[in-house]
Amino acid sequence: MKPLRGDPRDTRPLGVRVYEQLRDEIVSGGLEADSPLVQEQLAERLGVSRTPLRDALNRLAHEDLVTWVPGSGYLVNALKPSDISEVYQVRQSLETVALRLACGRHDRAQLARLLALIEDMAASDPLDAVAQFELNRAFHMSLIEPCGNALLLRMIDTLWDHPVNRRITSSYVADAANVPLMTSEHRAIFEAARAGDEERLVRLATEHMYAGYQKTLPEDTHIELRPRPGSEGLR
């Protein structure tokens, strides 16, 4: 972990920058599950005082990325199956509503943007989890942009910020073969959106989300991720 270096253009509080670096270390696996986070050592390695470090650790604990254990300090949490299923269920429900509202409303510029994002993903490093996360997020947010509901878009965008999504992406793209698959699925989703085929769009997007989240679960884990019949979203 490299010390944080001051950037005069970055006016964010130091605690935010410490949080993001620790979050990215956890998401990427640089800080493995059950690893102890010794504050004195982290402060020295990051080149910061204890105050911004405590702020960052408190935020990580609030997001369930670390846990405070009395007498032991903070420990990095493992990604639990319930974390995956809960995020999937909320995202699937909200995005289905947004997809139904957006379908048939994509203009030429929006369709061109979606196609460009697909090509960018195809050309990018399949093992670059940060780039793949941002491209995937941009595609899905662009897909629902025409829905016309600003509150819904803000809710979904906030959900994308949940650290669990970054950890899921990092786990998914650890297998380089998954990115071409994801790109192919994005192309099919794009074609459904371009055709204005609402039912096909929702079905393909739901299957795409389900496959990505399910693939990150341990093989012996059996959690029902698929939406129940009739709960696929509002029409």
PDB file of C-alpha atoms in Angstrom:
ATOM      1  CA  MET A   1       0.000   0.000   0.000  1.00  0.00           C
ATOM      2  CA  LYS A   2       1.579   3.277  -1.125  1.00  0.00           C
ATOM      3  CA  PRO A   3       1.548   6.403   1.069  1.00  0.00           C
ATOM      4  CA  LEU A   4      -1.066   8.947   0.087  1.00  0.00           C
ATOM      5  CA  ARG A   5       0.453  11.922  -1.635  1.00  0.00           C
ATOM      6  CA  GLY A   6      -1.068  15.340  -1.483  1.00  0.00           C
ATOM      7  CA  ASP A   7      -2.668  16.648  -4.667  1.00  0.00           C
ATOM      8  CA  PRO A   8      -3.412  20.395  -4.577  1.00  0.00           C
ATOM      9  CA  ARG A   9      -6.295  19.804  -6.999  1.00  0.00           C
ATOM     10  CA  ASP A  10      -7.931  17.277  -4.659  1.00  0.00           C
ATOM     11  CA  THR A  11      -9.849  19.253  -2.053  1.00  0.00           C
ATOM     12  CA  ARG A  12     -11.612  16.277  -0.527  1.00  0.00           C
ATOM     13  CA  PRO A  13     -11.055  15.562   3.172  1.00  0.00           C
ATOM     14  CA  LEU A  14      -8.094  13.298   3.807  1.00  0.00           C
ATOM     15  CA  GLY A  15     -10.407  10.809   5.523  1.00  0.00           C
ATOM     16  CA  VAL A  16     -12.295  10.351   2.245  1.00  0.00           C
ATOM     17  CA  ARG A  17      -9.104   9.620   0.337  1.00  0.00           C
ATOM     18  CA  VAL A  18      -7.958   7.172   3.023  1.00  0.00           C
ATOM     19  CA  TYR A  19     -11.360   5.485   2.882  1.00  0.00           C
ATOM     20  CA  GLU A  20     -11.203   5.091  -0.899  1.00  0.00           C
ATOM     21  CA  GLN A  21      -7.724   3.616  -0.838  1.00  0.00           C
ATOM     22  CA  LEU A  22      -8.611   1.105   1.884  1.00  0.00           C
ATOM     23  CA  ARG A  23     -11.893   0.304   0.141  1.00  0.00           C
ATOM     24  CA  ASP A  24     -10.075  -0.389  -3.124  1.00  0.00           C
ATOM     25  CA  GLU A  25      -7.518  -2.576  -1.326  1.00  0.00           C
ATOM     26  CA  ILE A  26     -10.342  -4.642   0.183  1.00  0.00           C
ATOM     27  CA  VAL A  27     -12.292  -4.831  -3.080  1.00  0.00           C
ATOM     28  CA  SER A  28      -9.255  -5.936  -5.088  1.00  0.00           C
ATOM     29  CA  GLY A  29      -8.250  -8.552  -2.533  1.00  0.00           C
ATOM     30  CA  GLY A  30      -5.099  -6.695  -1.558  1.00  0.00           C
ATOM     31  CA  LEU A  31      -6.450  -6.783   1.982  1.00  0.00           C
ATOM     32  CA  GLU A  32      -7.819 -10.305   2.325  1.00  0.00           C
ATOM     33  CA  ALA A  33     -10.755 -11.457   4.428  1.00  0.00           C
ATOM     34  CA  ASP A  34      -9.983 -11.732   8.144  1.00  0.00           C
ATOM     35  CA  SER A  35      -6.844  -9.595   7.745  1.00  0.00           C
ATOM     36  CA  PRO A  36      -6.280  -7.415  10.836  1.00  0.00           C
ATOM     37  CA  LEU A  37      -6.110  -3.672  10.237  1.00  0.00           C
ATOM     38  CA  VAL A  38      -3.666  -2.319  12.822  1.00  0.00           C
ATOM     39  CA  GLN A  39      -4.207   1.422  12.983  1.00  0.00           C
ATOM     40  CA  GLU A  40      -0.636   2.328  13.892  1.00  0.00           C
ATOM     41  CA  GLN A  41       0.744   0.330  10.977  1.00  0.00           C
ATOM     42  CA  LEU A  42      -1.830   1.668   8.510  1.00  0.00           C
ATOM     43  CA  ALA A  43      -1.201   5.268   9.587  1.00  0.00           C
ATOM     44  CA  GLU A  44       2.516   4.818   9.021  1.00  0.00           C
ATOM     45  CA  ARG A  45       2.128   3.075   5.665  1.00  0.00           C
ATOM     46  CA  LEU A  46      -0.359   5.659   4.364  1.00  0.00           C
ATOM     47  CA  GLY A  47       1.537   8.589   5.797  1.00  0.00           C
ATOM     48  CA  VAL A  48      -1.495   9.976   7.655  1.00  0.00           C
ATOM     49  CA  SER A  49      -2.479  10.705  11.238  1.00  0.00           C
ATOM     50  CA  ARG A  50      -4.849   8.559  13.260  1.00  0.00           C
ATOM     51  CA  THR A  51      -7.825  10.936  12.864  1.00  0.00           C
ATOM     52  CA  PRO A  52      -8.509  10.518   9.103  1.00  0.00           C
ATOM     53  CA  LEU A  53      -7.726   6.817   9.456  1.00  0.00           C
ATOM     54  CA  ARG A  54     -10.361   6.412  12.182  1.00  0.00           C
ATOM     55  CA  ASP A  55     -12.875   8.280  10.007  1.00  0.00           C
ATOM     56  CA  ALA A  56     -12.147   5.914   7.112  1.00  0.00           C
ATOM     57  CA  LEU A  57     -12.359   2.773   9.252  1.00  0.00           C
ATOM     58  CA  ASN A  58     -15.660   3.909  10.762  1.00  0.00           C
ATOM     59  CA  ARG A  59     -17.088   4.375   7.263  1.00  0.00           C
ATOM     60  CA  LEU A  60     -15.797   0.971   6.149  1.00  0.00           C
ATOM     61  CA  ALA A  61     -17.412  -0.578   9.221  1.00  0.00           C
ATOM     62  CA  HIS A  62     -20.703   1.179   8.434  1.00  0.00           C
ATOM     63  CA  GLU A  63     -20.569  -0.381   4.956  1.00  0.00           C
ATOM     64  CA  ASP A  64     -19.828  -3.800   6.453  1.00  0.00           C
ATOM     65  CA  LEU A  65     -16.419  -4.085   4.814  1.00  0.00           C
ATOM     66  CA  VAL A  66     -14.666  -4.334   8.165  1.00  0.00           C
ATOM     67  CA  THR A  67     -15.704  -5.243  11.703  1.00  0.00           C
ATOM     68  CA  TRP A  68     -14.486  -3.884  15.020  1.00  0.00           C
ATOM     69  CA  VAL A  69     -13.517  -6.741  17.332  1.00  0.00           C
ATOM     70  CA  PRO A  70     -12.872  -5.606  20.924  1.00  0.00           C
ATOM     71  CA  GLY A  71      -9.334  -6.456  21.929  1.00  0.00           C
ATOM     72  CA  SER A  72      -8.313  -7.242  18.340  1.00  0.00           C
ATOM     73  CA  GLY A  73      -9.096  -4.076  16.379  1.00  0.00           C
ATOM     74  CA  TYR A  74     -10.622  -4.044  12.892  1.00  0.00           C
ATOM     75  CA  LEU A  75     -10.798  -7.141  10.694  1.00  0.00           C
ATOM     76  CA  VAL A  76     -11.601  -7.285   6.975  1.00  0.00           C
ATOM     77  CA  ASN A  77     -14.960  -8.973   6.371  1.00  0.00           C
ATOM     78  CA  ALA A  78     -15.471 -11.788   3.911  1.00  0.00           C
ATOM     79  CA  LEU A  79     -18.058 -11.244   1.171  1.00  0.00           C
ATOM     80  CA  LYS A  80     -21.080 -13.158   2.439  1.00  0.00           C
ATOM     81  CA  PRO A  81     -23.650 -14.811   0.161  1.00  0.00           C
ATOM     82  CA  SER A  82     -26.350 -12.682   1.787  1.00  0.00           C
ATOM     83  CA  ASP A  83     -24.461  -9.527   0.750  1.00  0.00           C
ATOM     84  CA  ILE A  84     -24.648 -10.666  -2.866  1.00  0.00           C
ATOM     85  CA  SER A  85     -28.299 -11.673  -2.818  1.00  0.00           C
ATOM     86  CA  GLU A  86     -29.474  -8.512  -1.047  1.00  0.00           C
ATOM     87  CA  VAL A  87     -27.755  -6.145  -3.488  1.00  0.00           C
ATOM     88  CA  TYR A  88     -28.974  -8.201  -6.465  1.00  0.00           C
ATOM     89  CA  GLN A  89     -32.585  -8.217  -5.262  1.00  0.00           C
ATOM     90  CA  VAL A  90     -32.713  -4.447  -4.776  1.00  0.00           C
ATOM     91  CA  ARG A  91     -30.861  -3.675  -8.006  1.00  0.00           C
ATOM     92  CA  GLN A  92     -32.950  -6.083 -10.068  1.00  0.00           C
ATOM     93  CA  SER A  93     -36.204  -4.593  -8.767  1.00  0.00           C
ATOM     94  CA  LEU A  94     -35.212  -0.969  -9.311  1.00  0.00           C
ATOM     95  CA  GLU A  95     -33.564  -1.465 -12.694  1.00  0.00           C
ATOM     96  CA  THR A  96     -36.535  -3.415 -14.014  1.00  0.00           C
ATOM     97  CA  VAL A  97     -38.806  -0.466 -13.264  1.00  0.00           C
ATOM     98  CA  ALA A  98     -36.327   1.883 -14.938  1.00  0.00           C
ATOM     99  CA  LEU A  99     -35.926  -0.378 -17.987  1.00  0.00           C
ATOM    100  CA  ARG A 100     -39.659  -0.549 -18.595  1.00  0.00           C
ATOM    101  CA  LEU A 101     -39.931   3.238 -18.371  1.00  0.00           C
ATOM    102  CA  ALA A 102     -36.886   3.746 -20.629  1.00  0.00           C
ATOM    103  CA  CYS A 103     -37.749   1.219 -23.322  1.00  0.00           C
ATOM    104  CA  GLY A 104     -38.670   2.863 -26.614  1.00  0.00           C
ATOM    105  CA  ARG A 105     -37.295   6.253 -25.527  1.00  0.00           C
ATOM    106  CA  HIS A 106     -33.629   5.884 -26.528  1.00  0.00           C
ATOM    107  CA  ASP A 107     -32.676   8.528 -29.074  1.00  0.00           C
ATOM    108  CA  ARG A 108     -29.906   8.201 -31.650  1.00  0.00           C
ATOM    109  CA  ALA A 109     -27.253   9.775 -29.414  1.00  0.00           C
ATOM    110  CA  GLN A 110     -28.117   7.529 -26.486  1.00  0.00           C
ATOM    111  CA  LEU A 111     -27.950   4.422 -28.648  1.00  0.00           C
ATOM    112  CA  ALA A 112     -24.571   5.548 -30.003  1.00  0.00           C
ATOM    113  CA  ARG A 113     -23.344   6.031 -26.429  1.00  0.00           C
ATOM    114  CA  LEU A 114     -24.403   2.494 -25.487  1.00  0.00           C
ATOM    115  CA  LEU A 115     -22.686   1.014 -28.518  1.00  0.00           C
ATOM    116  CA  ALA A 116     -19.483   2.963 -27.784  1.00  0.00           C
ATOM    117  CA  LEU A 117     -19.426   1.639 -24.215  1.00  0.00           C
ATOM    118  CA  ILE A 118     -19.762  -1.915 -25.504  1.00  0.00           C
ATOM    119  CA  GLU A 119     -16.824  -1.388 -27.860  1.00  0.00           C
ATOM    120  CA  ASP A 120     -14.773   0.176 -25.045  1.00  0.00           C
ATOM    121  CA  MET A 121     -15.404  -2.848 -22.858  1.00  0.00           C
ATOM    122  CA  ALA A 122     -14.438  -5.224 -25.660  1.00  0.00           C
ATOM    123  CA  ALA A 123     -11.160  -3.346 -26.179  1.00  0.00           C
ATOM    124  CA  SER A 124     -10.227  -2.951 -22.497  1.00  0.00           C
ATOM    125  CA  ASP A 125      -8.098  -5.212 -20.311  1.00  0.00           C
ATOM    126  CA  PRO A 126     -10.452  -7.998 -19.115  1.00  0.00           C
ATOM    127  CA  LEU A 127      -8.532  -8.306 -15.832  1.00  0.00           C
ATOM    128  CA  ASP A 128      -8.714  -4.594 -14.986  1.00  0.00           C
ATOM    129  CA  ALA A 129     -11.485  -4.759 -12.395  1.00  0.00           C
ATOM    130  CA  VAL A 130     -11.645  -0.978 -11.908  1.00  0.00           C
ATOM    131  CA  ALA A 131     -12.053  -0.256 -15.630  1.00  0.00           C
ATOM    132  CA  GLN A 132     -14.564  -3.075 -16.086  1.00  0.00           C
ATOM    133  CA  PHE A 133     -16.618  -1.855 -13.124  1.00  0.00           C
ATOM    134  CA  GLU A 134     -16.798   1.697 -14.470  1.00  0.00           C
ATOM    135  CA  LEU A 135     -17.649   0.559 -18.013  1.00  0.00           C
ATOM    136  CA  ASN A 136     -20.317  -1.824 -16.753  1.00  0.00           C
ATOM    137  CA  ARG A 137     -21.804   0.864 -14.532  1.00  0.00           C
ATOM    138  CA  ALA A 138     -21.788   3.413 -17.374  1.00  0.00           C
ATOM    139  CA  PHE A 139     -23.545   0.977 -19.713  1.00  0.00           C
ATOM    140  CA  HIS A 140     -26.314   0.115 -17.277  1.00  0.00           C
ATOM    141  CA  MET A 141     -26.856   3.729 -16.200  1.00  0.00           C
ATOM    142  CA  SER A 142     -26.937   4.860 -19.850  1.00  0.00           C
ATOM    143  CA  LEU A 143     -29.411   2.088 -20.615  1.00  0.00           C
ATOM    144  CA  ILE A 144     -31.931   3.422 -18.096  1.00  0.00           C
ATOM    145  CA  GLU A 145     -31.177   7.126 -18.607  1.00  0.00           C
ATOM    146  CA  PRO A 146     -34.306   7.782 -20.731  1.00  0.00           C
ATOM    147  CA  CYS A 147     -36.643   6.505 -17.985  1.00  0.00           C
ATOM    148  CA  GLY A 148     -37.528  10.091 -17.062  1.00  0.00           C
ATOM    149  CA  ASN A 149     -37.524   9.476 -13.306  1.00  0.00           C
ATOM    150  CA  ALA A 150     -34.722  11.442 -11.656  1.00  0.00           C
ATOM    151  CA  LEU A 151     -35.321   9.953  -8.213  1.00  0.00           C
ATOM    152  CA  LEU A 152     -35.154   6.407  -9.554  1.00  0.00           C
ATOM    153  CA  LEU A 153     -31.912   7.175 -11.388  1.00  0.00           C
ATOM    154  CA  ARG A 154     -30.353   8.636  -8.233  1.00  0.00           C
ATOM    155  CA  MET A 155     -31.367   5.587  -6.208  1.00  0.00           C
ATOM    156  CA  ILE A 156     -29.831   3.179  -8.711  1.00  0.00           C
ATOM    157  CA  ASP A 157     -26.686   5.279  -9.066  1.00  0.00           C
ATOM    158  CA  THR A 158     -26.296   5.268  -5.270  1.00  0.00           C
ATOM    159  CA  LEU A 159     -26.733   1.502  -5.227  1.00  0.00           C
ATOM    160  CA  TRP A 160     -23.899   1.173  -7.753  1.00  0.00           C
ATOM    161  CA  ASP A 161     -21.697   2.992  -5.229  1.00  0.00           C
ATOM    162  CA  HIS A 162     -22.254   0.208  -2.704  1.00  0.00           C
ATOM    163  CA  PRO A 163     -18.849  -1.446  -2.137  1.00  0.00           C
ATOM    164  CA  VAL A 164     -20.397  -4.889  -2.546  1.00  0.00           C
ATOM    165  CA  ASN A 165     -20.857  -4.154  -6.260  1.00  0.00           C
ATOM    166  CA  ARG A 166     -17.161  -3.395  -6.639  1.00  0.00           C
ATOM    167  CA  ARG A 167     -16.238  -6.603  -4.820  1.00  0.00           C
ATOM    168  CA  ILE A 168     -18.600  -8.615  -7.011  1.00  0.00           C
ATOM    169  CA  THR A 169     -17.088  -7.133 -10.179  1.00  0.00           C
ATOM    170  CA  SER A 170     -13.568  -7.835  -8.945  1.00  0.00           C
ATOM    171  CA  SER A 171     -14.496 -11.444  -8.252  1.00  0.00           C
ATOM    172  CA  TYR A 172     -16.311 -11.848 -11.584  1.00  0.00           C
ATOM    173  CA  VAL A 173     -13.534 -10.502 -13.814  1.00  0.00           C
ATOM    174  CA  ALA A 174     -10.886 -12.609 -12.054  1.00  0.00           C
ATOM    175  CA  ASP A 175     -11.802 -15.052 -14.829  1.00  0.00           C
ATOM    176  CA  ALA A 176     -10.809 -13.225 -18.025  1.00  0.00           C
ATOM    177  CA  ALA A 177     -13.320 -15.268 -20.041  1.00  0.00           C
ATOM    178  CA  ASN A 178     -16.185 -13.561 -18.239  1.00  0.00           C
ATOM    179  CA  VAL A 179     -15.602 -10.140 -19.822  1.00  0.00           C
ATOM    180  CA  PRO A 180     -16.191 -11.283 -23.447  1.00  0.00           C
ATOM    181  CA  LEU A 181     -19.326 -13.004 -22.152  1.00  0.00           C
ATOM    182  CA  MET A 182     -20.451  -9.804 -20.454  1.00  0.00           C
ATOM    183  CA  THR A 183     -19.766  -7.837 -23.633  1.00  0.00           C
ATOM    184  CA  SER A 184     -21.812 -10.299 -25.693  1.00  0.00           C
ATOM    185  CA  GLU A 185     -24.713 -10.015 -23.255  1.00  0.00           C
ATOM    186  CA  HIS A 186     -24.509  -6.215 -23.408  1.00  0.00           C
ATOM    187  CA  ARG A 187     -24.780  -6.406 -27.204  1.00  0.00           C
ATOM    188  CA  ALA A 188     -27.950  -8.495 -26.952  1.00  0.00           C
ATOM    189  CA  ILE A 189     -29.416  -6.089 -24.386  1.00  0.00           C
ATOM    190  CA  PHE A 190     -28.532  -3.167 -26.669  1.00  0.00           C
ATOM    191  CA  GLU A 191     -30.315  -4.767 -29.627  1.00  0.00           C
ATOM    192  CA  ALA A 192     -33.453  -5.263 -27.526  1.00  0.00           C
ATOM    193  CA  ALA A 193     -33.331  -1.618 -26.438  1.00  0.00           C
ATOM    194  CA  ARG A 194     -32.794  -0.441 -30.032  1.00  0.00           C
ATOM    195  CA  ALA A 195     -35.781  -2.532 -31.160  1.00  0.00           C
ATOM    196  CA  GLY A 196     -37.939  -1.195 -28.327  1.00  0.00           C
ATOM    197  CA  ASP A 197     -38.769  -4.774 -27.284  1.00  0.00           C
ATOM    198  CA  GLU A 198     -39.657  -4.256 -23.623  1.00  0.00           C
ATOM    199  CA  GLU A 199     -40.177  -7.877 -22.637  1.00  0.00           C
ATOM    200  CA  ARG A 200     -36.974  -9.062 -24.289  1.00  0.00           C
ATOM    201  CA  LEU A 201     -35.042  -6.143 -22.792  1.00  0.00           C
ATOM    202  CA  VAL A 202     -36.207  -6.904 -19.249  1.00  0.00           C
ATOM    203  CA  ARG A 203     -35.633 -10.643 -19.657  1.00  0.00           C
ATOM    204  CA  LEU A 204     -32.111 -10.266 -21.047  1.00  0.00           C
ATOM    205  CA  ALA A 205     -31.112  -7.639 -18.486  1.00  0.00           C
ATOM    206  CA  THR A 206     -32.443  -9.744 -15.604  1.00  0.00           C
ATOM    207  CA  GLU A 207     -30.653 -12.875 -16.834  1.00  0.00           C
ATOM    208  CA  HIS A 208     -27.472 -10.835 -17.307  1.00  0.00           C
ATOM    209  CA  MET A 209     -27.588  -9.465 -13.757  1.00  0.00           C
ATOM    210  CA  TYR A 210     -28.464 -12.843 -12.303  1.00  0.00           C
ATOM    211  CA  ALA A 211     -25.551 -14.576 -14.038  1.00  0.00           C
ATOM    212  CA  GLY A 212     -23.045 -12.003 -12.828  1.00  0.00           C
ATOM    213  CA  TYR A 213     -24.114 -12.123  -9.197  1.00  0.00           C
ATOM    214  CA  GLN A 214     -24.652 -15.892  -9.120  1.00  0.00           C
ATOM    215  CA  LYS A 215     -21.166 -16.519 -10.505  1.00  0.00           C
ATOM    216  CA  THR A 216     -19.593 -14.870  -7.461  1.00  0.00           C
ATOM    217  CA  LEU A 217     -21.304 -17.214  -5.004  1.00  0.00           C
ATOM    218  CA  PRO A 218     -19.481 -20.302  -3.713  1.00  0.00           C
ATOM    219  CA  GLU A 219     -20.393 -23.393  -5.726  1.00  0.00           C
ATOM    220  CA  ASP A 220     -22.023 -25.081  -2.734  1.00  0.00           C
ATOM    221  CA  THR A 221     -24.174 -22.045  -1.900  1.00  0.00           C
ATOM    222  CA  HIS A 222     -27.839 -22.204  -2.817  1.00  0.00           C
ATOM    223  CA  ILE A 223     -29.557 -18.845  -2.564  1.00  0.00           C
ATOM    224  CA  GLU A 224     -32.588 -17.968  -4.627  1.00  0.00           C
ATOM    225  CA  LEU A 225     -31.607 -14.886  -6.591  1.00  0.00           C
ATOM    226  CA  ARG A 226     -34.200 -15.000  -9.316  1.00  0.00           C
ATOM    227  CA  PRO A 227     -37.194 -12.681  -8.889  1.00  0.00           C
ATOM    228  CA  ARG A 228     -40.437 -14.363  -7.939  1.00  0.00           C
ATOM    229  CA  PRO A 229     -43.065 -14.590 -10.698  1.00  0.00           C
ATOM    230  CA  GLY A 230     -44.982 -11.338 -10.865  1.00  0.00           C
ATOM    231  CA  SER A 231     -42.299  -9.368  -8.970  1.00  0.00           C
ATOM    232  CA  GLU A 232     -40.228  -8.344 -11.974  1.00  0.00           C
ATOM    233  CA  GLY A 233     -41.145  -4.694 -11.623  1.00  0.00           C
ATOM    234  CA  LEU A 234     -43.873  -2.158 -12.340  1.00  0.00           C
ATOM    235  CA  ARG A 235     -45.289  -1.735 -15.794  1.00  0.00           C
TER     236      ARG A 235
END
